[in-house]
Amino acid sequence: MKLIDKHAWIEIQDGKILSTRSKGRTKYYFPGGKREAGESDFEALSREINEELSISLIEDSTRFLGIFQAQADSHPDGVQVKMTCYTGAYTGTIAAASEIEEIVWLKYQDKHLTSPVDHIIFDWLKERELIR
């Protein structure tokens, strides 16, 4: 089994969760990405979020949320993605950058618009009444 190791930032406001759609994609994904050599979790997540959303995460406010795993979207069967999720405050104004074409705030009923691992995260957040 191949495993893709990714980090994601979970931002919830008014019961909705921030999600992004990359250029050329149809599904929405939580912002974040893969670690580069030598990066800590925070360094990887912070770099990816800055590249995608033009904001800076505040390290002291960053909190581990959970690790979730599922079949990787747009990959052959058996390729799994492991998503290590964090929450945290930020500075700046969220704006699409780099490969991001669209930023949306999704409700639980919108989870079908996302990847398999995001479905699991949506359910987990809903069970804890963090999204509506």
PDB file of N, CA and C in Angstrom, residues 33-130:
ATOM      1  N   GLY A  33      -0.990  20.506   2.431  1.00  0.00           N
ATOM      2  CA  GLY A  33      -0.205  19.786   1.442  1.00  0.00           C
ATOM      3  C   GLY A  33       0.853  18.908   2.067  1.00  0.00           C
ATOM      4  N   LYS A  34       1.821  18.552   1.247  1.00  0.00           N
ATOM      5  CA  LYS A  34       2.865  17.620   1.645  1.00  0.00           C
ATOM      6  C   LYS A  34       4.050  18.341   2.285  1.00  0.00           C
ATOM      7  N   ARG A  35       4.713  17.613   3.157  1.00  0.00           N
ATOM      8  CA  ARG A  35       5.914  18.095   3.831  1.00  0.00           C
ATOM      9  C   ARG A  35       7.098  18.051   2.863  1.00  0.00           C
ATOM     10  N   GLU A  36       7.961  19.054   2.932  1.00  0.00           N
ATOM     11  CA  GLU A  36       9.228  19.022   2.215  1.00  0.00           C
ATOM     12  C   GLU A  36      10.296  18.523   3.172  1.00  0.00           C
ATOM     13  N   ALA A  37      11.390  18.047   2.642  1.00  0.00           N
ATOM     14  CA  ALA A  37      12.469  17.469   3.446  1.00  0.00           C
ATOM     15  C   ALA A  37      12.889  18.406   4.567  1.00  0.00           C
ATOM     16  N   GLY A  38      12.933  17.848   5.788  1.00  0.00           N
ATOM     17  CA  GLY A  38      13.413  18.598   6.942  1.00  0.00           C
ATOM     18  C   GLY A  38      12.393  19.492   7.622  1.00  0.00           C
ATOM     19  N   GLU A  39      11.172  19.585   7.086  1.00  0.00           N
ATOM     20  CA  GLU A  39      10.164  20.464   7.685  1.00  0.00           C
ATOM     21  C   GLU A  39       9.455  19.780   8.853  1.00  0.00           C
ATOM     22  N   SER A  40       9.150  20.557   9.879  1.00  0.00           N
ATOM     23  CA  SER A  40       8.280  20.095  10.956  1.00  0.00           C
ATOM     24  C   SER A  40       6.842  20.162  10.448  1.00  0.00           C
ATOM     25  N   ASP A  41       5.905  19.607  11.219  1.00  0.00           N
ATOM     26  CA  ASP A  41       4.492  19.711  10.837  1.00  0.00           C
ATOM     27  C   ASP A  41       4.094  21.171  10.659  1.00  0.00           C
ATOM     28  N   PHE A  42       4.443  22.020  11.637  1.00  0.00           N
ATOM     29  CA  PHE A  42       4.042  23.420  11.542  1.00  0.00           C
ATOM     30  C   PHE A  42       4.683  24.104  10.340  1.00  0.00           C
ATOM     31  N   GLU A  43       5.950  23.852  10.104  1.00  0.00           N
ATOM     32  CA  GLU A  43       6.625  24.488   8.962  1.00  0.00           C
ATOM     33  C   GLU A  43       5.963  24.090   7.642  1.00  0.00           C
ATOM     34  N   ALA A  44       5.651  22.819   7.489  1.00  0.00           N
ATOM     35  CA  ALA A  44       5.005  22.346   6.265  1.00  0.00           C
ATOM     36  C   ALA A  44       3.620  22.963   6.107  1.00  0.00           C
ATOM     37  N   LEU A  45       2.834  22.902   7.169  1.00  0.00           N
ATOM     38  CA  LEU A  45       1.479  23.434   7.111  1.00  0.00           C
ATOM     39  C   LEU A  45       1.495  24.936   6.875  1.00  0.00           C
ATOM     40  N   SER A  46       2.332  25.640   7.588  1.00  0.00           N
ATOM     41  CA  SER A  46       2.412  27.091   7.461  1.00  0.00           C
ATOM     42  C   SER A  46       2.825  27.505   6.045  1.00  0.00           C
ATOM     43  N   ARG A  47       3.812  26.822   5.490  1.00  0.00           N
ATOM     44  CA  ARG A  47       4.259  27.124   4.128  1.00  0.00           C
ATOM     45  C   ARG A  47       3.131  26.899   3.126  1.00  0.00           C
ATOM     46  N   GLU A  48       2.482  25.739   3.221  1.00  0.00           N
ATOM     47  CA  GLU A  48       1.398  25.416   2.291  1.00  0.00           C
ATOM     48  C   GLU A  48       0.234  26.405   2.398  1.00  0.00           C
ATOM     49  N   ILE A  49      -0.142  26.755   3.615  1.00  0.00           N
ATOM     50  CA  ILE A  49      -1.259  27.681   3.809  1.00  0.00           C
ATOM     51  C   ILE A  49      -0.917  29.071   3.275  1.00  0.00           C
ATOM     52  N   ASN A  50       0.301  29.495   3.502  1.00  0.00           N
ATOM     53  CA  ASN A  50       0.729  30.794   2.965  1.00  0.00           C
ATOM     54  C   ASN A  50       0.719  30.767   1.435  1.00  0.00           C
ATOM     55  N   GLU A  51       1.198  29.677   0.839  1.00  0.00           N
ATOM     56  CA  GLU A  51       1.224  29.556  -0.621  1.00  0.00           C
ATOM     57  C   GLU A  51      -0.178  29.516  -1.215  1.00  0.00           C
ATOM     58  N   GLU A  52      -1.110  28.851  -0.548  1.00  0.00           N
ATOM     59  CA  GLU A  52      -2.451  28.661  -1.095  1.00  0.00           C
ATOM     60  C   GLU A  52      -3.425  29.786  -0.758  1.00  0.00           C
ATOM     61  N   LEU A  53      -3.283  30.361   0.446  1.00  0.00           N
ATOM     62  CA  LEU A  53      -4.297  31.305   0.934  1.00  0.00           C
ATOM     63  C   LEU A  53      -3.766  32.697   1.270  1.00  0.00           C
ATOM     64  N   SER A  54      -2.476  32.910   1.120  1.00  0.00           N
ATOM     65  CA  SER A  54      -1.860  34.232   1.362  1.00  0.00           C
ATOM     66  C   SER A  54      -1.988  34.714   2.801  1.00  0.00           C
ATOM     67  N   ILE A  55      -2.041  33.793   3.754  1.00  0.00           N
ATOM     68  CA  ILE A  55      -2.115  34.158   5.171  1.00  0.00           C
ATOM     69  C   ILE A  55      -0.975  33.478   5.921  1.00  0.00           C
ATOM     70  N   SER A  56      -0.753  33.917   7.148  1.00  0.00           N
ATOM     71  CA  SER A  56       0.286  33.325   7.993  1.00  0.00           C
ATOM     72  C   SER A  56      -0.355  32.717   9.226  1.00  0.00           C
ATOM     73  N   LEU A  57      -0.094  31.445   9.461  1.00  0.00           N
ATOM     74  CA  LEU A  57      -0.584  30.792  10.673  1.00  0.00           C
ATOM     75  C   LEU A  57       0.239  31.273  11.862  1.00  0.00           C
ATOM     76  N   ILE A  58      -0.402  31.373  13.012  1.00  0.00           N
ATOM     77  CA  ILE A  58       0.261  31.781  14.245  1.00  0.00           C
ATOM     78  C   ILE A  58       0.644  30.511  14.998  1.00  0.00           C
ATOM     79  N   GLU A  59       1.942  30.273  15.102  1.00  0.00           N
ATOM     80  CA  GLU A  59       2.429  28.990  15.623  1.00  0.00           C
ATOM     81  C   GLU A  59       1.915  28.682  17.024  1.00  0.00           C
ATOM     82  N   ASP A  60       1.928  29.656  17.926  1.00  0.00           N
ATOM     83  CA  ASP A  60       1.494  29.418  19.312  1.00  0.00           C
ATOM     84  C   ASP A  60       0.027  29.029  19.427  1.00  0.00           C
ATOM     85  N   SER A  61      -0.772  29.348  18.415  1.00  0.00           N
ATOM     86  CA  SER A  61      -2.203  29.032  18.466  1.00  0.00           C
ATOM     87  C   SER A  61      -2.530  27.712  17.778  1.00  0.00           C
ATOM     88  N   THR A  62      -1.574  27.132  17.079  1.00  0.00           N
ATOM     89  CA  THR A  62      -1.820  25.926  16.296  1.00  0.00           C
ATOM     90  C   THR A  62      -1.997  24.719  17.218  1.00  0.00           C
ATOM     91  N   ARG A  63      -3.084  23.981  16.978  1.00  0.00           N
ATOM     92  CA  ARG A  63      -3.414  22.817  17.797  1.00  0.00           C
ATOM     93  C   ARG A  63      -3.702  21.606  16.914  1.00  0.00           C
ATOM     94  N   PHE A  64      -3.160  20.466  17.328  1.00  0.00           N
ATOM     95  CA  PHE A  64      -3.415  19.201  16.641  1.00  0.00           C
ATOM     96  C   PHE A  64      -4.887  18.841  16.774  1.00  0.00           C
ATOM     97  N   LEU A  65      -5.504  18.436  15.669  1.00  0.00           N
ATOM     98  CA  LEU A  65      -6.915  18.065  15.678  1.00  0.00           C
ATOM     99  C   LEU A  65      -7.093  16.546  15.557  1.00  0.00           C
ATOM    100  N   GLY A  66      -6.356  15.920  14.663  1.00  0.00           N
ATOM    101  CA  GLY A  66      -6.487  14.479  14.483  1.00  0.00           C
ATOM    102  C   GLY A  66      -5.819  14.009  13.205  1.00  0.00           C
ATOM    103  N   ILE A  67      -5.727  12.684  13.066  1.00  0.00           N
ATOM    104  CA  ILE A  67      -5.179  12.072  11.862  1.00  0.00           C
ATOM    105  C   ILE A  67      -6.270  11.209  11.253  1.00  0.00           C
ATOM    106  N   PHE A  68      -6.475  11.367   9.955  1.00  0.00           N
ATOM    107  CA  PHE A  68      -7.545  10.678   9.241  1.00  0.00           C
ATOM    108  C   PHE A  68      -6.954  10.041   7.985  1.00  0.00           C
ATOM    109  N   GLN A  69      -7.474   8.871   7.590  1.00  0.00           N
ATOM    110  CA  GLN A  69      -6.898   8.165   6.452  1.00  0.00           C
ATOM    111  C   GLN A  69      -7.994   7.551   5.602  1.00  0.00           C
ATOM    112  N   ALA A  70      -7.815   7.612   4.264  1.00  0.00           N
ATOM    113  CA  ALA A  70      -8.785   7.039   3.325  1.00  0.00           C
ATOM    114  C   ALA A  70      -8.117   6.857   1.964  1.00  0.00           C
ATOM    115  N   GLN A  71      -8.846   6.234   1.060  1.00  0.00           N
ATOM    116  CA  GLN A  71      -8.401   6.119  -0.327  1.00  0.00           C
ATOM    117  C   GLN A  71      -8.106   7.519  -0.865  1.00  0.00           C
ATOM    118  N   ALA A  72      -6.964   7.668  -1.533  1.00  0.00           N
ATOM    119  CA  ALA A  72      -6.579   8.964  -2.101  1.00  0.00           C
ATOM    120  C   ALA A  72      -7.413   9.258  -3.347  1.00  0.00           C
ATOM    121  N   ASP A  73      -7.956  10.454  -3.410  1.00  0.00           N
ATOM    122  CA  ASP A  73      -8.755  10.884  -4.551  1.00  0.00           C
ATOM    123  C   ASP A  73      -7.874  10.952  -5.804  1.00  0.00           C
ATOM    124  N   SER A  74      -8.410  10.512  -6.923  1.00  0.00           N
ATOM    125  CA  SER A  74      -7.716  10.574  -8.222  1.00  0.00           C
ATOM    126  C   SER A  74      -6.439   9.737  -8.268  1.00  0.00           C
ATOM    127  N   HIS A  75      -6.367   8.701  -7.444  1.00  0.00           N
ATOM    128  CA  HIS A  75      -5.229   7.780  -7.440  1.00  0.00           C
ATOM    129  C   HIS A  75      -5.753   6.355  -7.589  1.00  0.00           C
ATOM    130  N   PRO A  76      -4.905   5.429  -8.038  1.00  0.00           N
ATOM    131  CA  PRO A  76      -5.346   4.027  -8.161  1.00  0.00           C
ATOM    132  C   PRO A  76      -5.779   3.445  -6.814  1.00  0.00           C
ATOM    133  N   ASP A  77      -6.632   2.447  -6.869  1.00  0.00           N
ATOM    134  CA  ASP A  77      -7.057   1.765  -5.645  1.00  0.00           C
ATOM    135  C   ASP A  77      -5.844   1.311  -4.851  1.00  0.00           C
ATOM    136  N   GLY A  78      -5.932   1.443  -3.543  1.00  0.00           N
ATOM    137  CA  GLY A  78      -4.853   1.037  -2.662  1.00  0.00           C
ATOM    138  C   GLY A  78      -3.911   2.163  -2.287  1.00  0.00           C
ATOM    139  N   VAL A  79      -4.010   3.293  -2.977  1.00  0.00           N
ATOM    140  CA  VAL A  79      -3.204   4.455  -2.596  1.00  0.00           C
ATOM    141  C   VAL A  79      -4.009   5.231  -1.554  1.00  0.00           C
ATOM    142  N   GLN A  80      -3.458   5.324  -0.362  1.00  0.00           N
ATOM    143  CA  GLN A  80      -4.144   5.981   0.748  1.00  0.00           C
ATOM    144  C   GLN A  80      -3.538   7.358   1.009  1.00  0.00           C
ATOM    145  N   VAL A  81      -4.357   8.249   1.526  1.00  0.00           N
ATOM    146  CA  VAL A  81      -3.856   9.536   1.992  1.00  0.00           C
ATOM    147  C   VAL A  81      -4.058   9.591   3.498  1.00  0.00           C
ATOM    148  N   LYS A  82      -3.009  10.008   4.195  1.00  0.00           N
ATOM    149  CA  LYS A  82      -3.082  10.211   5.641  1.00  0.00           C
ATOM    150  C   LYS A  82      -3.054  11.724   5.858  1.00  0.00           C
ATOM    151  N   MET A  83      -4.119  12.253   6.442  1.00  0.00           N
ATOM    152  CA  MET A  83      -4.262  13.692   6.638  1.00  0.00           C
ATOM    153  C   MET A  83      -4.108  14.019   8.121  1.00  0.00           C
ATOM    154  N   THR A  84      -3.026  14.717   8.438  1.00  0.00           N
ATOM    155  CA  THR A  84      -2.798  15.188   9.798  1.00  0.00           C
ATOM    156  C   THR A  84      -3.352  16.606   9.867  1.00  0.00           C
ATOM    157  N   CYS A  85      -4.371  16.804  10.701  1.00  0.00           N
ATOM    158  CA  CYS A  85      -5.112  18.067  10.714  1.00  0.00           C
ATOM    159  C   CYS A  85      -4.809  18.912  11.944  1.00  0.00           C
ATOM    160  N   TYR A  86      -4.754  20.215  11.707  1.00  0.00           N
ATOM    161  CA  TYR A  86      -4.509  21.204  12.740  1.00  0.00           C
ATOM    162  C   TYR A  86      -5.498  22.344  12.597  1.00  0.00           C
ATOM    163  N   THR A  87      -5.754  23.016  13.702  1.00  0.00           N
ATOM    164  CA  THR A  87      -6.495  24.268  13.700  1.00  0.00           C
ATOM    165  C   THR A  87      -5.534  25.345  14.186  1.00  0.00           C
ATOM    166  N   GLY A  88      -5.933  26.578  14.044  1.00  0.00           N
ATOM    167  CA  GLY A  88      -5.085  27.649  14.552  1.00  0.00           C
ATOM    168  C   GLY A  88      -5.463  28.996  13.971  1.00  0.00           C
ATOM    169  N   ALA A  89      -5.092  30.039  14.694  1.00  0.00           N
ATOM    170  CA  ALA A  89      -5.358  31.408  14.262  1.00  0.00           C
ATOM    171  C   ALA A  89      -4.372  31.812  13.166  1.00  0.00           C
ATOM    172  N   TYR A  90      -4.710  32.908  12.513  1.00  0.00           N
ATOM    173  CA  TYR A  90      -3.875  33.377  11.413  1.00  0.00           C
ATOM    174  C   TYR A  90      -3.894  34.896  11.341  1.00  0.00           C
ATOM    175  N   THR A  91      -2.928  35.432  10.605  1.00  0.00           N
ATOM    176  CA  THR A  91      -2.916  36.863  10.309  1.00  0.00           C
ATOM    177  C   THR A  91      -3.042  37.024   8.802  1.00  0.00           C
ATOM    178  N   GLY A  92      -3.642  38.135   8.394  1.00  0.00           N
ATOM    179  CA  GLY A  92      -3.827  38.403   6.976  1.00  0.00           C
ATOM    180  C   GLY A  92      -5.266  38.160   6.563  1.00  0.00           C
ATOM    181  N   THR A  93      -5.503  38.294   5.278  1.00  0.00           N
ATOM    182  CA  THR A  93      -6.821  38.096   4.697  1.00  0.00           C
ATOM    183  C   THR A  93      -6.768  36.903   3.758  1.00  0.00           C
ATOM    184  N   ILE A  94      -7.665  35.963   3.962  1.00  0.00           N
ATOM    185  CA  ILE A  94      -7.700  34.764   3.127  1.00  0.00           C
ATOM    186  C   ILE A  94      -8.008  35.156   1.689  1.00  0.00           C
ATOM    187  N   ALA A  95      -7.128  34.734   0.778  1.00  0.00           N
ATOM    188  CA  ALA A  95      -7.305  34.989  -0.647  1.00  0.00           C
ATOM    189  C   ALA A  95      -6.673  33.847  -1.431  1.00  0.00           C
ATOM    190  N   ALA A  96      -7.302  33.450  -2.515  1.00  0.00           N
ATOM    191  CA  ALA A  96      -6.776  32.376  -3.348  1.00  0.00           C
ATOM    192  C   ALA A  96      -5.436  32.776  -3.946  1.00  0.00           C
ATOM    193  N   ALA A  97      -4.473  31.866  -3.879  1.00  0.00           N
ATOM    194  CA  ALA A  97      -3.153  32.098  -4.445  1.00  0.00           C
ATOM    195  C   ALA A  97      -2.643  30.791  -5.032  1.00  0.00           C
ATOM    196  N   SER A  98      -1.518  30.839  -5.717  1.00  0.00           N
ATOM    197  CA  SER A  98      -0.858  29.663  -6.273  1.00  0.00           C
ATOM    198  C   SER A  98      -1.840  28.886  -7.143  1.00  0.00           C
ATOM    199  N   GLU A  99      -2.034  27.597  -6.851  1.00  0.00           N
ATOM    200  CA  GLU A  99      -2.892  26.755  -7.683  1.00  0.00           C
ATOM    201  C   GLU A  99      -4.373  26.814  -7.290  1.00  0.00           C
ATOM    202  N   ILE A 100      -4.716  27.589  -6.290  1.00  0.00           N
ATOM    203  CA  ILE A 100      -6.101  27.645  -5.808  1.00  0.00           C
ATOM    204  C   ILE A 100      -6.953  28.537  -6.709  1.00  0.00           C
ATOM    205  N   GLU A 101      -8.047  27.968  -7.200  1.00  0.00           N
ATOM    206  CA  GLU A 101      -8.951  28.713  -8.059  1.00  0.00           C
ATOM    207  C   GLU A 101     -10.159  29.263  -7.290  1.00  0.00           C
ATOM    208  N   GLU A 102     -10.570  28.533  -6.237  1.00  0.00           N
ATOM    209  CA  GLU A 102     -11.785  28.928  -5.529  1.00  0.00           C
ATOM    210  C   GLU A 102     -11.684  28.591  -4.044  1.00  0.00           C
ATOM    211  N   ILE A 103     -12.175  29.500  -3.219  1.00  0.00           N
ATOM    212  CA  ILE A 103     -12.279  29.287  -1.772  1.00  0.00           C
ATOM    213  C   ILE A 103     -13.759  29.306  -1.419  1.00  0.00           C
ATOM    214  N   VAL A 104     -14.201  28.303  -0.652  1.00  0.00           N
ATOM    215  CA  VAL A 104     -15.614  28.216  -0.277  1.00  0.00           C
ATOM    216  C   VAL A 104     -15.729  27.851   1.204  1.00  0.00           C
ATOM    217  N   TRP A 105     -16.897  28.136   1.774  1.00  0.00           N
ATOM    218  CA  TRP A 105     -17.232  27.723   3.139  1.00  0.00           C
ATOM    219  C   TRP A 105     -18.344  26.697   3.001  1.00  0.00           C
ATOM    220  N   LEU A 106     -18.050  25.451   3.372  1.00  0.00           N
ATOM    221  CA  LEU A 106     -18.981  24.343   3.176  1.00  0.00           C
ATOM    222  C   LEU A 106     -19.700  23.961   4.465  1.00  0.00           C
ATOM    223  N   LYS A 107     -20.947  23.529   4.297  1.00  0.00           N
ATOM    224  CA  LYS A 107     -21.722  22.949   5.387  1.00  0.00           C
ATOM    225  C   LYS A 107     -21.602  21.437   5.303  1.00  0.00           C
ATOM    226  N   TYR A 108     -22.059  20.755   6.337  1.00  0.00           N
ATOM    227  CA  TYR A 108     -21.996  19.296   6.369  1.00  0.00           C
ATOM    228  C   TYR A 108     -22.667  18.684   5.136  1.00  0.00           C
ATOM    229  N   GLN A 109     -23.770  19.253   4.718  1.00  0.00           N
ATOM    230  CA  GLN A 109     -24.512  18.713   3.569  1.00  0.00           C
ATOM    231  C   GLN A 109     -23.713  18.800   2.263  1.00  0.00           C
ATOM    232  N   ASP A 110     -22.616  19.549   2.260  1.00  0.00           N
ATOM    233  CA  ASP A 110     -21.783  19.702   1.065  1.00  0.00           C
ATOM    234  C   ASP A 110     -20.641  18.693   0.997  1.00  0.00           C
ATOM    235  N   LYS A 111     -20.546  17.801   1.953  1.00  0.00           N
ATOM    236  CA  LYS A 111     -19.388  16.906   2.016  1.00  0.00           C
ATOM    237  C   LYS A 111     -19.221  16.065   0.761  1.00  0.00           C
ATOM    238  N   HIS A 112     -20.290  15.806   0.033  1.00  0.00           N
ATOM    239  CA  HIS A 112     -20.195  15.019  -1.204  1.00  0.00           C
ATOM    240  C   HIS A 112     -19.354  15.716  -2.277  1.00  0.00           C
ATOM    241  N   LEU A 113     -19.065  16.988  -2.089  1.00  0.00           N
ATOM    242  CA  LEU A 113     -18.257  17.756  -3.039  1.00  0.00           C
ATOM    243  C   LEU A 113     -16.755  17.612  -2.776  1.00  0.00           C
ATOM    244  N   THR A 114     -16.399  16.805  -1.765  1.00  0.00           N
ATOM    245  CA  THR A 114     -15.016  16.709  -1.318  1.00  0.00           C
ATOM    246  C   THR A 114     -14.452  15.298  -1.518  1.00  0.00           C
ATOM    247  N   SER A 115     -13.202  15.132  -1.156  1.00  0.00           N
ATOM    248  CA  SER A 115     -12.499  13.853  -1.300  1.00  0.00           C
ATOM    249  C   SER A 115     -12.899  12.861  -0.201  1.00  0.00           C
ATOM    250  N   PRO A 116     -12.575  11.570  -0.381  1.00  0.00           N
ATOM    251  CA  PRO A 116     -12.930  10.566   0.632  1.00  0.00           C
ATOM    252  C   PRO A 116     -12.388  10.864   2.032  1.00  0.00           C
ATOM    253  N   VAL A 117     -11.153  11.307   2.158  1.00  0.00           N
ATOM    254  CA  VAL A 117     -10.623  11.592   3.499  1.00  0.00           C
ATOM    255  C   VAL A 117     -11.347  12.793   4.112  1.00  0.00           C
ATOM    256  N   ASP A 118     -11.721  13.755   3.284  1.00  0.00           N
ATOM    257  CA  ASP A 118     -12.476  14.895   3.791  1.00  0.00           C
ATOM    258  C   ASP A 118     -13.847  14.464   4.304  1.00  0.00           C
ATOM    259  N   HIS A 119     -14.460  13.454   3.671  1.00  0.00           N
ATOM    260  CA  HIS A 119     -15.753  12.929   4.153  1.00  0.00           C
ATOM    261  C   HIS A 119     -15.629  12.473   5.606  1.00  0.00           C
ATOM    262  N   ILE A 120     -14.546  11.762   5.888  1.00  0.00           N
ATOM    263  CA  ILE A 120     -14.315  11.258   7.247  1.00  0.00           C
ATOM    264  C   ILE A 120     -14.160  12.421   8.225  1.00  0.00           C
ATOM    265  N   ILE A 121     -13.435  13.438   7.808  1.00  0.00           N
ATOM    266  CA  ILE A 121     -13.218  14.613   8.662  1.00  0.00           C
ATOM    267  C   ILE A 121     -14.528  15.359   8.868  1.00  0.00           C
ATOM    268  N   PHE A 122     -15.328  15.505   7.822  1.00  0.00           N
ATOM    269  CA  PHE A 122     -16.650  16.138   7.957  1.00  0.00           C
ATOM    270  C   PHE A 122     -17.480  15.403   9.007  1.00  0.00           C
ATOM    271  N   ASP A 123     -17.529  14.066   8.913  1.00  0.00           N
ATOM    272  CA  ASP A 123     -18.311  13.277   9.870  1.00  0.00           C
ATOM    273  C   ASP A 123     -17.792  13.474  11.290  1.00  0.00           C
ATOM    274  N   TRP A 124     -16.483  13.462  11.456  1.00  0.00           N
ATOM    275  CA  TRP A 124     -15.858  13.636  12.766  1.00  0.00           C
ATOM    276  C   TRP A 124     -16.219  15.002  13.357  1.00  0.00           C
ATOM    277  N   LEU A 125     -16.162  16.030  12.538  1.00  0.00           N
ATOM    278  CA  LEU A 125     -16.502  17.385  12.997  1.00  0.00           C
ATOM    279  C   LEU A 125     -17.986  17.504  13.330  1.00  0.00           C
ATOM    280  N   LYS A 126     -18.827  16.870  12.530  1.00  0.00           N
ATOM    281  CA  LYS A 126     -20.279  16.907  12.752  1.00  0.00           C
ATOM    282  C   LYS A 126     -20.639  16.193  14.072  1.00  0.00           C
ATOM    283  N   GLU A 127     -20.004  15.036  14.322  1.00  0.00           N
ATOM    284  CA  GLU A 127     -20.263  14.300  15.555  1.00  0.00           C
ATOM    285  C   GLU A 127     -19.946  15.140  16.790  1.00  0.00           C
ATOM    286  N   ARG A 128     -18.990  16.034  16.669  1.00  0.00           N
ATOM    287  CA  ARG A 128     -18.586  16.902  17.776  1.00  0.00           C
ATOM    288  C   ARG A 128     -19.293  18.254  17.747  1.00  0.00           C
ATOM    289  N   GLU A 129     -20.271  18.364  16.842  1.00  0.00           N
ATOM    290  CA  GLU A 129     -21.092  19.575  16.693  1.00  0.00           C
ATOM    291  C   GLU A 129     -20.239  20.816  16.417  1.00  0.00           C
ATOM    292  N   LEU A 130     -19.165  20.638  15.646  1.00  0.00           N
ATOM    293  CA  LEU A 130     -18.305  21.760  15.285  1.00  0.00           C
ATOM    294  C   LEU A 130     -18.705  22.388  13.959  1.00  0.00           C
TER     295      LEU A 130
END
